[in-house]
């Protein structure tokens, strides 16, 4: 009797092992994946940064059912899904102002709702720790509103109603801004008031918009402003990492042979006195790309932009180019056409 019981238990045990092995054999590794962890903006009174940025990318290894992993890979390849995880400081008990760290990134991924919805197990994360999570409490502040153009130069002739707002901001922020980002918007503001939401700049590249809008008006073209057509000379803005190592090879040169502007005579003379009337910015991540498309920068004198005494007529031209490494160190990094 006892022998038969032992045999039955052994059979059940072996059967369970076979089931477990069969189940594991249906799992698939999903390794070296880029995951973006994004600081939550759910609480408007908190400003959260991860390693000094609003989001951070890490690498992670996952494992999950082969069918679900295959479906997820297909969605990612088709651009229908991204591995993005929200970091909620309130759920992590970090809602009080201060600096924190996340000692176990793998565990954070494993416990996130999104990874669990995918049916994945987080096996590893690189880095495995976030050293600096900063939480700043925002307070209601009364701030003046400044109008700027697409280059962040102030348009002093702009009229805003109201010209002050009450919004949540960190202590060091002293002003809010509204930006006119195109010639079309400026033209619209000259024909009548346009509504735009002011924003505060929390850090470089990170802004937060106010809940209410302001009206922006620009003065109509003055009698002393005329239309001029000038010939442009192109210059380059290389980062310190690239200067001397690469040259620009154009796929499509920007049209700068005749630049039409509306300006006062004084502003026109100042603009023509620039070394380069137009500039092309070259960025670090342009390296290795088969083609880059970017608008050129019209190097208008900042003073006359602030006073709204010089404007581009029409839309900015675009350049299409690629970067070519310089093998001959005596060859210049960039030459104007």
CSV table of N, CA and C in Angstrom, one decimal, residues 200-267:
chain,number,residue,atom,x,y,z
A,200,UNK,N,6.1,78.6,-18.4
A,200,UNK,CA,7.3,78.8,-17.6
A,200,UNK,C,8.3,77.8,-18.0
A,201,UNK,N,9.6,78.1,-18.0
A,201,UNK,CA,10.6,77.2,-18.3
A,201,UNK,C,11.2,76.6,-17.0
A,202,UNK,N,10.9,75.4,-16.7
A,202,UNK,CA,11.4,74.7,-15.5
A,202,UNK,C,12.9,74.4,-15.6
A,203,UNK,N,13.3,74.0,-16.8
A,203,UNK,CA,14.7,73.7,-17.1
A,203,UNK,C,14.8,73.7,-18.6
A,204,UNK,N,16.1,73.7,-19.1
A,204,UNK,CA,16.3,73.8,-20.5
A,204,UNK,C,15.6,72.7,-21.2
A,205,UNK,N,14.6,73.1,-22.1
A,205,UNK,CA,13.9,72.1,-22.9
A,205,UNK,C,12.7,71.5,-22.2
A,206,UNK,N,12.4,72.0,-20.9
A,206,UNK,CA,11.2,71.5,-20.2
A,206,UNK,C,10.4,72.7,-19.8
A,207,UNK,N,9.2,72.7,-20.3
A,207,UNK,CA,8.3,73.9,-20.0
A,207,UNK,C,7.0,73.3,-19.5
A,208,UNK,N,6.2,74.3,-18.8
A,208,UNK,CA,4.9,73.9,-18.3
A,208,UNK,C,4.0,75.1,-18.6
A,209,UNK,N,2.8,74.8,-19.2
A,209,UNK,CA,1.9,75.8,-19.6
A,209,UNK,C,0.9,76.2,-18.6
A,210,UNK,N,0.5,77.5,-18.6
A,210,UNK,CA,-0.5,78.0,-17.7
A,210,UNK,C,-1.9,77.5,-18.1
A,211,UNK,N,-2.9,77.5,-17.2
A,211,UNK,CA,-4.2,77.0,-17.6
A,211,UNK,C,-5.0,78.0,-18.4
A,212,UNK,N,-4.6,79.3,-18.3
A,212,UNK,CA,-5.4,80.4,-19.0
A,212,UNK,C,-4.5,81.0,-20.1
A,213,UNK,N,-5.2,81.6,-21.1
A,213,UNK,CA,-4.5,82.2,-22.3
A,213,UNK,C,-4.4,83.7,-22.1
A,214,UNK,N,-3.5,84.3,-22.9
A,214,UNK,CA,-3.4,85.8,-23.0
A,214,UNK,C,-3.6,86.1,-24.4
A,215,UNK,N,-4.0,87.4,-24.7
A,215,UNK,CA,-4.2,87.9,-26.0
A,215,UNK,C,-2.9,88.6,-26.4
A,216,UNK,N,-2.4,88.4,-27.6
A,216,UNK,CA,-1.2,89.0,-28.1
A,216,UNK,C,-1.5,89.8,-29.4
A,217,UNK,N,-1.0,91.0,-29.4
A,217,UNK,CA,-1.2,91.9,-30.5
A,217,UNK,C,0.2,92.5,-30.9
A,218,UNK,N,0.5,92.6,-32.2
A,218,UNK,CA,1.7,93.2,-32.7
A,218,UNK,C,1.3,94.4,-33.5
A,219,UNK,N,2.1,95.5,-33.5
A,219,UNK,CA,1.7,96.7,-34.3
A,219,UNK,C,1.8,96.3,-35.8
A,220,UNK,N,1.0,97.0,-36.6
A,220,UNK,CA,1.0,96.8,-38.0
A,220,UNK,C,2.3,97.4,-38.5
A,221,UNK,N,2.6,97.0,-39.8
A,221,UNK,CA,3.9,97.5,-40.4
A,221,UNK,C,3.9,99.0,-40.4
A,222,UNK,N,5.0,99.6,-39.9
A,222,UNK,CA,5.1,101.1,-39.9
A,222,UNK,C,5.5,101.6,-41.3
A,223,UNK,N,5.3,102.9,-41.5
A,223,UNK,CA,5.6,103.5,-42.8
A,223,UNK,C,7.1,103.5,-43.1
A,224,UNK,N,7.9,103.4,-42.0
A,224,UNK,CA,9.4,103.4,-42.3
A,224,UNK,C,9.9,102.0,-42.6
A,225,UNK,N,9.0,101.0,-42.6
A,225,UNK,CA,9.4,99.6,-42.9
A,225,UNK,C,9.1,99.3,-44.4
A,226,UNK,N,10.1,98.8,-45.1
A,226,UNK,CA,9.9,98.5,-46.5
A,226,UNK,C,10.4,97.1,-46.8
A,227,UNK,N,10.1,96.6,-48.0
A,227,UNK,CA,10.4,95.3,-48.4
A,227,UNK,C,11.8,95.4,-49.1
A,228,UNK,N,12.7,94.5,-48.8
A,228,UNK,CA,14.0,94.4,-49.4
A,228,UNK,C,14.3,92.9,-49.8
A,229,UNK,N,15.1,92.8,-50.8
A,229,UNK,CA,15.6,91.5,-51.1
A,229,UNK,C,17.2,91.5,-51.1
A,230,UNK,N,17.7,90.6,-50.3
A,230,UNK,CA,19.2,90.6,-50.1
A,230,UNK,C,19.7,89.2,-50.4
A,231,UNK,N,21.0,89.2,-50.7
A,231,UNK,CA,21.7,87.9,-51.0
A,231,UNK,C,22.3,87.4,-49.7
A,232,UNK,N,22.0,86.1,-49.3
A,232,UNK,CA,22.5,85.6,-48.1
A,232,UNK,C,23.8,84.8,-48.2
A,233,UNK,N,24.6,84.8,-47.1
A,233,UNK,CA,25.8,84.0,-47.0
A,233,UNK,C,25.6,83.0,-45.9
A,234,UNK,N,25.9,81.8,-46.1
A,234,UNK,CA,25.6,80.7,-45.2
A,234,UNK,C,26.8,80.4,-44.3
A,235,UNK,N,26.5,80.4,-43.0
A,235,UNK,CA,27.5,79.9,-42.0
A,235,UNK,C,27.0,78.7,-41.2
A,236,UNK,N,27.9,78.1,-40.5
A,236,UNK,CA,27.6,76.8,-39.8
A,236,UNK,C,27.8,77.0,-38.3
A,237,UNK,N,26.9,76.4,-37.5
A,237,UNK,CA,27.1,76.3,-36.1
A,237,UNK,C,27.4,74.8,-35.7
A,238,UNK,N,28.7,74.5,-35.4
A,238,UNK,CA,29.1,73.2,-35.0
A,238,UNK,C,29.2,73.1,-33.5
A,239,UNK,N,28.8,72.0,-33.0
A,239,UNK,CA,29.1,71.8,-31.5
A,239,UNK,C,30.6,71.6,-31.3
A,240,UNK,N,31.0,71.7,-30.1
A,240,UNK,CA,32.5,71.6,-29.8
A,240,UNK,C,32.9,70.1,-30.1
A,241,UNK,N,32.0,69.2,-30.0
A,241,UNK,CA,32.3,67.8,-30.3
A,241,UNK,C,32.6,67.5,-31.7
A,242,UNK,N,32.0,68.3,-32.6
A,242,UNK,CA,32.1,68.0,-34.1
A,242,UNK,C,33.0,68.9,-34.8
A,243,UNK,N,33.3,70.1,-34.3
A,243,UNK,CA,34.1,71.0,-35.1
A,243,UNK,C,35.4,70.5,-35.5
A,244,UNK,N,35.8,70.6,-36.7
A,244,UNK,CA,37.1,70.1,-37.2
A,244,UNK,C,37.0,68.6,-37.6
A,245,UNK,N,36.0,67.9,-37.3
A,245,UNK,CA,35.9,66.5,-37.6
A,245,UNK,C,35.0,66.1,-38.7
A,246,UNK,N,34.1,67.0,-39.1
A,246,UNK,CA,33.1,66.8,-40.1
A,246,UNK,C,32.9,68.0,-41.0
A,247,UNK,N,32.5,67.7,-42.3
A,247,UNK,CA,32.0,68.7,-43.2
A,247,UNK,C,30.6,68.4,-43.6
A,248,UNK,N,29.9,69.5,-44.1
A,248,UNK,CA,28.6,69.3,-44.5
A,248,UNK,C,28.5,69.0,-46.0
A,249,UNK,N,27.8,68.0,-46.4
A,249,UNK,CA,27.6,67.6,-47.8
A,249,UNK,C,26.1,67.8,-48.0
A,250,UNK,N,25.7,68.7,-48.9
A,250,UNK,CA,24.3,69.0,-49.1
A,250,UNK,C,23.7,68.0,-50.1
A,251,UNK,N,22.5,67.6,-49.7
A,251,UNK,CA,21.6,66.8,-50.6
A,251,UNK,C,20.7,67.8,-51.3
A,252,UNK,N,20.3,68.9,-50.6
A,252,UNK,CA,19.5,70.0,-51.1
A,252,UNK,C,20.0,71.2,-50.4
A,253,UNK,N,20.6,72.2,-51.2
A,253,UNK,CA,21.0,73.4,-50.6
A,253,UNK,C,19.8,74.3,-50.3
A,254,UNK,N,19.9,75.1,-49.2
A,254,UNK,CA,18.8,76.0,-48.9
A,254,UNK,C,18.8,77.2,-49.9
A,255,UNK,N,17.6,77.7,-50.2
A,255,UNK,CA,17.5,78.8,-51.1
A,255,UNK,C,17.8,80.1,-50.3
A,256,UNK,N,19.0,80.6,-50.5
A,256,UNK,CA,19.3,81.8,-49.8
A,256,UNK,C,19.9,82.9,-50.8
A,257,UNK,N,19.8,82.6,-52.1
A,257,UNK,CA,20.3,83.6,-53.1
A,257,UNK,C,19.5,84.9,-53.0
A,258,UNK,N,18.2,84.9,-52.7
A,258,UNK,CA,17.5,86.1,-52.5
A,258,UNK,C,16.5,85.9,-51.3
A,259,UNK,N,16.8,86.7,-50.3
A,259,UNK,CA,16.1,86.6,-49.0
A,259,UNK,C,15.2,87.9,-49.0
A,260,UNK,N,13.9,87.7,-48.9
A,260,UNK,CA,13.0,88.8,-48.8
A,260,UNK,C,12.6,89.2,-47.4
A,261,UNK,N,12.9,90.4,-47.0
A,261,UNK,CA,12.6,90.8,-45.6
A,261,UNK,C,11.8,92.1,-45.7
A,262,UNK,N,11.1,92.3,-44.6
A,262,UNK,CA,10.5,93.6,-44.3
A,262,UNK,C,11.2,94.3,-43.1
A,263,UNK,N,11.7,95.5,-43.3
A,263,UNK,CA,12.6,96.0,-42.3
A,263,UNK,C,12.7,97.5,-42.4
A,264,UNK,N,13.1,98.2,-41.4
A,264,UNK,CA,13.5,99.6,-41.5
A,264,UNK,C,14.9,99.6,-42.2
A,265,UNK,N,15.2,100.7,-42.7
A,265,UNK,CA,16.5,100.8,-43.5
A,265,UNK,C,17.7,100.5,-42.5
A,266,UNK,N,17.5,101.0,-41.3
A,266,UNK,CA,18.6,100.8,-40.3
A,266,UNK,C,18.8,99.4,-40.0
A,267,UNK,N,17.6,98.6,-39.8
A,267,UNK,CA,17.7,97.2,-39.5
A,267,UNK,C,18.3,96.4,-40.7
